[in-house]
Amino acid sequence: MKLTTQTDYALRTLMFLATQTRRAKVADVASLFGISVNHVAKVVNLLVRGGYIRSTRGIGGGIELAQSPDEIRLGDVIEQMEGDLHLLACVQADDGCVIHSFCKLKGVLAQAERVQREYLDSVTLADVVPTRRQLGQVK
Amino acid sequence: MKLTTQTDYALRTLMFLATQTRRAKVADVASLFGISVNHVAKVVNLLVRGGYIRSTRGIGGGIELAQSPDEIRLGDVIEQMEGDLHLLACVQADDGCVIHSFCKLKGVLAQAERVQREYLDSVTLADVVPTRRQLGQVK
DNA sequence: GGCAAAGATGCATCACAGACGCATCTTTAT
DNA sequence: ATAAAGATGCGTCTGTGATGCATCTTTGCC
C-alpha cells in the first residue's frame, strides 16, 4: 500500500515548481529537500515524459511546470510514477488462482482502487501548493 | 499499492472457511489453492491472533471461522495482515522532510487512505463468499 | 503412557525491487 | 569551443517478501 520514494520526490518537486515564477534547476530541488541530484533527475525525467514538466537543456536551462497547477491531478501523477497499482494481480488479469473465474474479491478490490483513485483525481496540485512564504523559511 | 501474497492467502482462506460447515485442516486450504502448507500455516496463525479464526490442535483438530462472515470486515483483515498501510511515512509521523510542518500533501494522502479503508470496511466476508457449488467444481 | 495428528514457530535461503551513487552522453547558450 | 544542465545507463547495496525445512507443542486416541 506504500508509495515509492520516487513518487514522494515527484510530488515534492511539483509542489516546489508550482511556487516558482521562473525556471528552476534540478539541483535547486535536490538541495532544498536534501536529496541526491541523481534521483531528482530521474524523477524529473519521468515527469517530463508524463507531460507535467517542461525541461530545457543547456546554459540557462532548467525545469518548469508544463501545465497549470489546477490541471495537474494527483491521481494521474501517482499513476505516472507507480505504474499499475493493483492491490492484487487478479484484479487486472487471471493470475492462475483456481477460484478466479467466480471470485467476487477482485471486483471488491477494483472498487477499492477506484474510490481512492477518484478522490486523488479530485485533488490537484493547486490544492497542495505551499505558499512562497512557507517555502522561503526553509531555505 | 500492492497487497502481499500473504494477504491474498488470508482472504482466500477466509473465503474457503466460510463455505465449510465443520472444521477444515490447514492442509485442505493449501491443497485447494495449490500453495505450500507452511505459508498457509503462518497466515492462519496471524488470523488466529486477529480473532478471525479459531484453531484446534491435535487429532481431529483444524481451523474454523471464529466470527460470522458478516462480521468480518475486509478492511480489518487487510490491516491485520499488512500492518500500517500509509501511502507515505509522513502521513503518520514527521519523517524529517523539510516541508513537513506545513505540507498539505499528508492530509490529502490521509484522506485517500481513509476513503479506501471505509469502502473496504463496508464489505464483509459474507459479501464475497463463493457458493459451495462453485468451490466444489474446483476440487 | 505412548503415539500420531495437527497447529505453532523459528531459521535459513533466494529472488526481486527500490534506493542510491557514479560515469557518460546529449543538448544548447554564449 | 566550452561549459552548463538535463538524459541515461550501469552497478551495488539493502530490505522485504516468498518459500522451504526443521523442530516444538498440544491433544485425542489406543
XYZ file of C-alpha atoms (C1' of nucleotides) in Angstrom:
338
model
C 0.000 0.000 0.000
C 3.005 2.257 0.087
C 4.158 4.733 -2.486
C 7.799 4.646 -3.547
C 10.122 7.439 -2.547
C 10.326 8.323 -6.230
C 6.676 9.223 -6.118
C 7.347 11.178 -2.971
C 10.085 13.134 -4.716
C 7.894 13.673 -7.746
C 5.123 15.236 -5.699
C 7.527 17.420 -3.769
C 9.207 18.545 -6.962
C 5.889 19.573 -8.454
C 4.924 21.396 -5.277
C 8.162 23.309 -5.402
C 7.902 24.168 -9.071
C 4.392 25.455 -8.538
C 5.787 28.147 -6.262
C 8.396 29.302 -8.735
C 7.854 32.103 -11.208
C 10.691 31.099 -13.458
C 12.689 28.067 -14.424
C 14.396 26.236 -11.606
C 17.240 23.780 -11.773
C 17.166 20.142 -10.766
C 19.963 20.966 -8.358
C 17.697 23.501 -6.630
C 15.122 20.841 -5.913
C 17.762 18.413 -4.699
C 19.376 20.921 -2.377
C 16.071 22.154 -0.971
C 14.983 18.681 0.061
C 18.472 17.435 0.824
C 18.342 14.554 -1.614
C 20.610 13.350 -4.397
C 20.658 15.249 -7.669
C 20.720 11.919 -9.475
C 17.433 10.798 -8.083
C 15.709 14.049 -8.663
C 16.928 13.977 -12.250
C 15.377 10.581 -12.813
C 12.097 11.600 -11.297
C 12.064 14.813 -13.288
C 12.644 12.879 -16.442
C 9.601 10.730 -15.770
C 7.545 13.819 -15.114
C 8.744 15.313 -18.390
C 7.619 12.185 -20.215
C 4.293 12.444 -18.497
C 3.906 15.994 -19.735
C 3.822 17.587 -16.297
C 7.178 19.306 -16.581
C 8.949 21.046 -19.423
C 12.724 20.845 -19.379
C 15.320 22.934 -21.153
C 18.868 21.742 -21.562
C 22.000 23.803 -21.742
C 23.093 27.003 -20.087
C 20.231 28.884 -18.563
C 18.085 25.805 -18.883
C 16.085 24.154 -16.171
C 12.659 22.815 -15.448
C 9.224 24.322 -15.053
C 5.637 23.157 -14.898
C 4.169 22.350 -18.290
C 0.599 22.610 -17.030
C -1.264 24.884 -14.716
C -1.271 23.537 -11.132
C -5.036 23.253 -11.149
C -4.856 20.945 -14.146
C -2.450 18.504 -12.555
C -4.407 15.811 -10.761
C -2.551 13.943 -8.061
C -4.023 10.611 -9.064
C -2.559 10.993 -12.515
C 0.865 11.892 -11.188
C 0.874 8.949 -8.821
C -0.122 6.585 -11.597
C 2.608 8.021 -13.804
C 5.180 7.246 -11.122
C 3.851 3.988 -9.751
C 2.618 2.334 -12.886
C -0.220 -0.091 -12.492
C -1.153 -0.088 -8.904
C -3.472 -3.021 -8.460
C -3.973 -4.353 -4.972
C -3.709 -7.896 -6.282
C -2.727 -9.138 -9.711
C -6.058 -10.918 -10.086
C -7.836 -7.563 -10.328
C -6.379 -6.952 -13.748
C -5.884 -10.408 -15.197
C -6.310 -14.059 -14.461
C -3.378 -14.860 -12.222
C -4.000 -18.566 -12.268
C -5.835 -18.634 -8.979
C -8.147 -21.641 -9.035
C -11.179 -19.629 -7.986
C -10.510 -16.689 -10.292
C -13.455 -17.270 -12.590
C -16.098 -16.822 -9.913
C -14.222 -14.986 -7.143
C -16.033 -11.839 -6.058
C -12.998 -10.431 -4.329
C -11.464 -8.971 -7.456
C -14.496 -6.790 -8.044
C -14.325 -5.501 -4.494
C -10.647 -4.703 -4.780
C -11.210 -2.990 -8.111
C -13.799 -0.791 -6.458
C -11.444 -0.055 -3.572
C -8.846 1.114 -6.063
C -11.429 3.176 -7.859
C -12.690 5.102 -4.847
C -9.189 6.053 -3.848
C -8.208 6.994 -7.339
C -11.288 9.131 -7.773
C -10.532 11.003 -4.622
C -6.927 11.561 -5.642
C -8.065 12.807 -9.025
C -10.329 15.304 -7.321
C -7.284 16.921 -5.762
C -4.986 18.995 -7.917
C -1.502 20.307 -7.410
C -3.039 23.730 -6.793
C -4.708 22.312 -3.685
C -1.429 21.389 -2.056
C 0.965 24.111 -3.151
C 2.714 25.714 -0.190
C 2.957 29.487 -0.018
C 6.176 31.053 -1.157
C 6.454 32.469 2.325
C 6.465 28.999 3.857
C 8.981 27.620 1.399
C 11.144 30.665 1.899
C 11.553 29.938 5.560
C 13.015 26.553 4.771
C 15.941 27.731 2.724
C -0.053 -0.005 -3.542
C 0.089 -3.754 -3.694
C -1.033 -6.252 -1.127
C 1.324 -9.047 -0.179
C 0.588 -12.615 -1.201
C 0.134 -13.362 2.489
C -2.857 -11.078 2.499
C -4.047 -12.780 -0.645
C -3.796 -16.162 1.048
C -5.507 -14.832 4.146
C -8.515 -13.635 2.195
C -8.769 -16.844 0.230
C -8.506 -18.908 3.388
C -11.339 -16.985 4.979
C -13.463 -17.325 1.871
C -12.912 -21.044 1.916
C -13.656 -21.439 5.603
C -16.860 -19.506 5.175
C -18.144 -22.233 2.890
C -17.354 -25.042 5.309
C -19.804 -26.383 7.821
C -17.201 -28.013 10.009
C -13.542 -27.687 10.874
C -11.132 -27.830 7.989
C -7.418 -28.521 8.054
C -4.656 -26.178 7.002
C -3.616 -28.841 4.525
C -7.052 -28.646 2.892
C -6.617 -24.961 2.205
C -3.106 -25.478 0.902
C -4.112 -28.255 -1.441
C -7.173 -26.449 -2.737
C -5.180 -23.405 -3.802
C -2.049 -25.330 -4.640
C 0.188 -23.476 -2.225
C 2.609 -24.522 0.481
C 1.228 -25.800 3.768
C 3.900 -23.780 5.555
C 2.696 -20.492 4.223
C -0.915 -21.195 4.884
C 0.001 -22.159 8.433
C 1.702 -18.826 9.001
C -1.172 -16.884 7.573
C -3.644 -18.891 9.589
C -1.684 -18.177 12.713
C -1.933 -14.447 12.098
C -5.657 -14.760 11.534
C -5.983 -16.686 14.785
C -4.214 -13.872 16.611
C -6.538 -11.426 14.988
C -9.519 -13.367 16.280
C -10.884 -14.248 12.849
C -10.103 -17.932 13.066
C -10.268 -20.458 15.887
C -7.768 -23.282 15.745
C -7.745 -26.638 17.471
C -4.602 -28.694 17.777
C -4.267 -32.409 17.874
C -6.076 -35.240 16.195
C -9.388 -34.175 14.769
C -8.319 -30.568 15.142
C -8.329 -27.914 12.465
C -9.442 -24.386 11.827
C -12.784 -22.652 11.533
C -14.116 -19.129 11.469
C -14.319 -17.527 14.890
C -16.778 -14.882 13.726
C -19.781 -14.819 11.497
C -18.841 -13.923 7.907
C -20.966 -10.799 8.017
C -18.964 -9.545 10.990
C -15.596 -9.871 9.301
C -14.788 -6.634 7.520
C -12.255 -6.868 4.731
C -10.536 -3.633 5.744
C -9.826 -5.085 9.161
C -8.419 -8.295 7.755
C -6.189 -6.418 5.353
C -4.891 -4.202 8.127
C -4.244 -7.255 10.266
C -2.107 -8.737 7.519
C -0.427 -5.653 6.122
C 0.172 -3.672 9.268
C 0.247 0.072 8.898
C -0.511 0.843 5.342
C 0.323 4.503 4.943
C 0.954 5.779 1.467
C 3.916 7.791 2.731
C 5.594 7.752 6.120
C 4.898 11.458 6.559
C 1.192 10.735 6.882
C 1.710 9.149 10.266
C 4.755 10.914 11.667
C 7.309 13.562 10.894
C 9.689 11.819 8.569
C 12.213 14.616 8.587
C 11.023 16.134 5.348
C 11.892 19.836 5.417
C 8.391 20.927 4.476
C 6.598 18.528 6.794
C 5.271 21.193 9.162
C 3.199 22.992 6.581
C 2.850 20.408 3.776
C -0.754 19.864 2.768
C 0.004 16.648 0.977
C -0.066 14.495 4.082
C -3.660 15.473 4.779
C -4.653 14.583 1.249
C -2.958 11.219 1.441
C -4.544 10.525 4.804
C -7.923 11.183 3.259
C -7.102 8.920 0.316
C -6.289 6.142 2.738
C -9.491 6.820 4.641
C -11.855 6.642 1.692
C -10.403 3.336 0.606
C -10.432 1.922 4.082
C -14.011 2.969 4.629
C -15.079 1.234 1.486
C -13.206 -1.932 2.416
C -14.793 -1.869 5.842
C -18.211 -1.652 4.242
C -17.595 -5.016 2.620
C -17.699 -8.148 4.735
C -16.558 -11.657 4.147
C -20.204 -12.591 3.631
C -20.231 -10.371 0.529
C -17.501 -12.324 -1.204
C -18.089 -15.916 -0.136
C -18.349 -18.238 -3.114
C -21.122 -20.775 -3.239
C -20.294 -24.289 -2.163
C -21.341 -25.349 -5.611
C -18.668 -23.171 -7.204
C -15.942 -24.305 -4.857
C -16.974 -27.878 -5.331
C -16.263 -27.705 -9.028
C -12.677 -26.734 -8.338
C -11.680 -29.769 -6.349
C 1.805 -43.566 28.922
C 2.924 -43.595 24.126
C 1.867 -42.493 19.507
C 0.334 -39.839 15.860
C -2.133 -35.822 14.088
C -2.275 -31.108 13.579
C -1.086 -26.478 14.502
C 2.885 -23.074 16.209
C 7.383 -21.206 15.452
C 11.878 -20.196 14.301
C 15.705 -20.274 10.989
C 17.840 -20.093 6.527
C 17.846 -19.186 1.741
C 16.565 -16.914 -2.536
C 14.802 -13.560 -5.555
C 13.318 -9.111 -6.554
C 12.564 -4.241 -6.095
C 13.804 0.071 -4.569
C 17.335 3.298 -3.191
C 21.475 5.438 -4.103
C 25.821 6.725 -6.467
C 28.941 7.054 -10.425
C 30.059 7.763 -15.083
C 28.972 9.250 -19.544
C 26.270 11.157 -23.285
C 23.461 14.934 -25.368
C 21.799 19.439 -25.967
C 22.356 24.350 -26.142
C 23.544 29.321 -24.806
C 27.409 32.234 -25.075
C 34.780 25.605 -28.408
C 33.300 25.483 -23.888
C 30.645 24.964 -20.017
C 26.065 24.364 -18.060
C 22.341 21.475 -17.404
C 19.420 17.678 -18.300
C 19.217 12.446 -20.043
C 20.594 7.747 -19.348
C 22.607 3.594 -18.311
C 25.241 0.534 -15.128
C 26.317 -1.391 -10.758
C 25.982 -2.058 -5.861
C 23.547 -2.454 -1.520
C 19.850 -3.312 1.339
C 15.338 -4.563 2.901
C 11.335 -7.268 2.245
C 8.655 -10.841 0.783
C 8.330 -15.636 -0.689
C 9.450 -20.203 0.071
C 11.121 -24.342 2.317
C 12.938 -27.079 6.251
C 13.188 -28.476 10.861
C 11.502 -28.648 15.398
C 8.402 -27.879 19.217
C 3.800 -28.086 21.463
C -0.747 -29.548 22.131
C -4.180 -33.076 22.267
C -7.156 -37.032 21.050
C -6.961 -41.924 20.899
C -5.462 -46.558 21.924
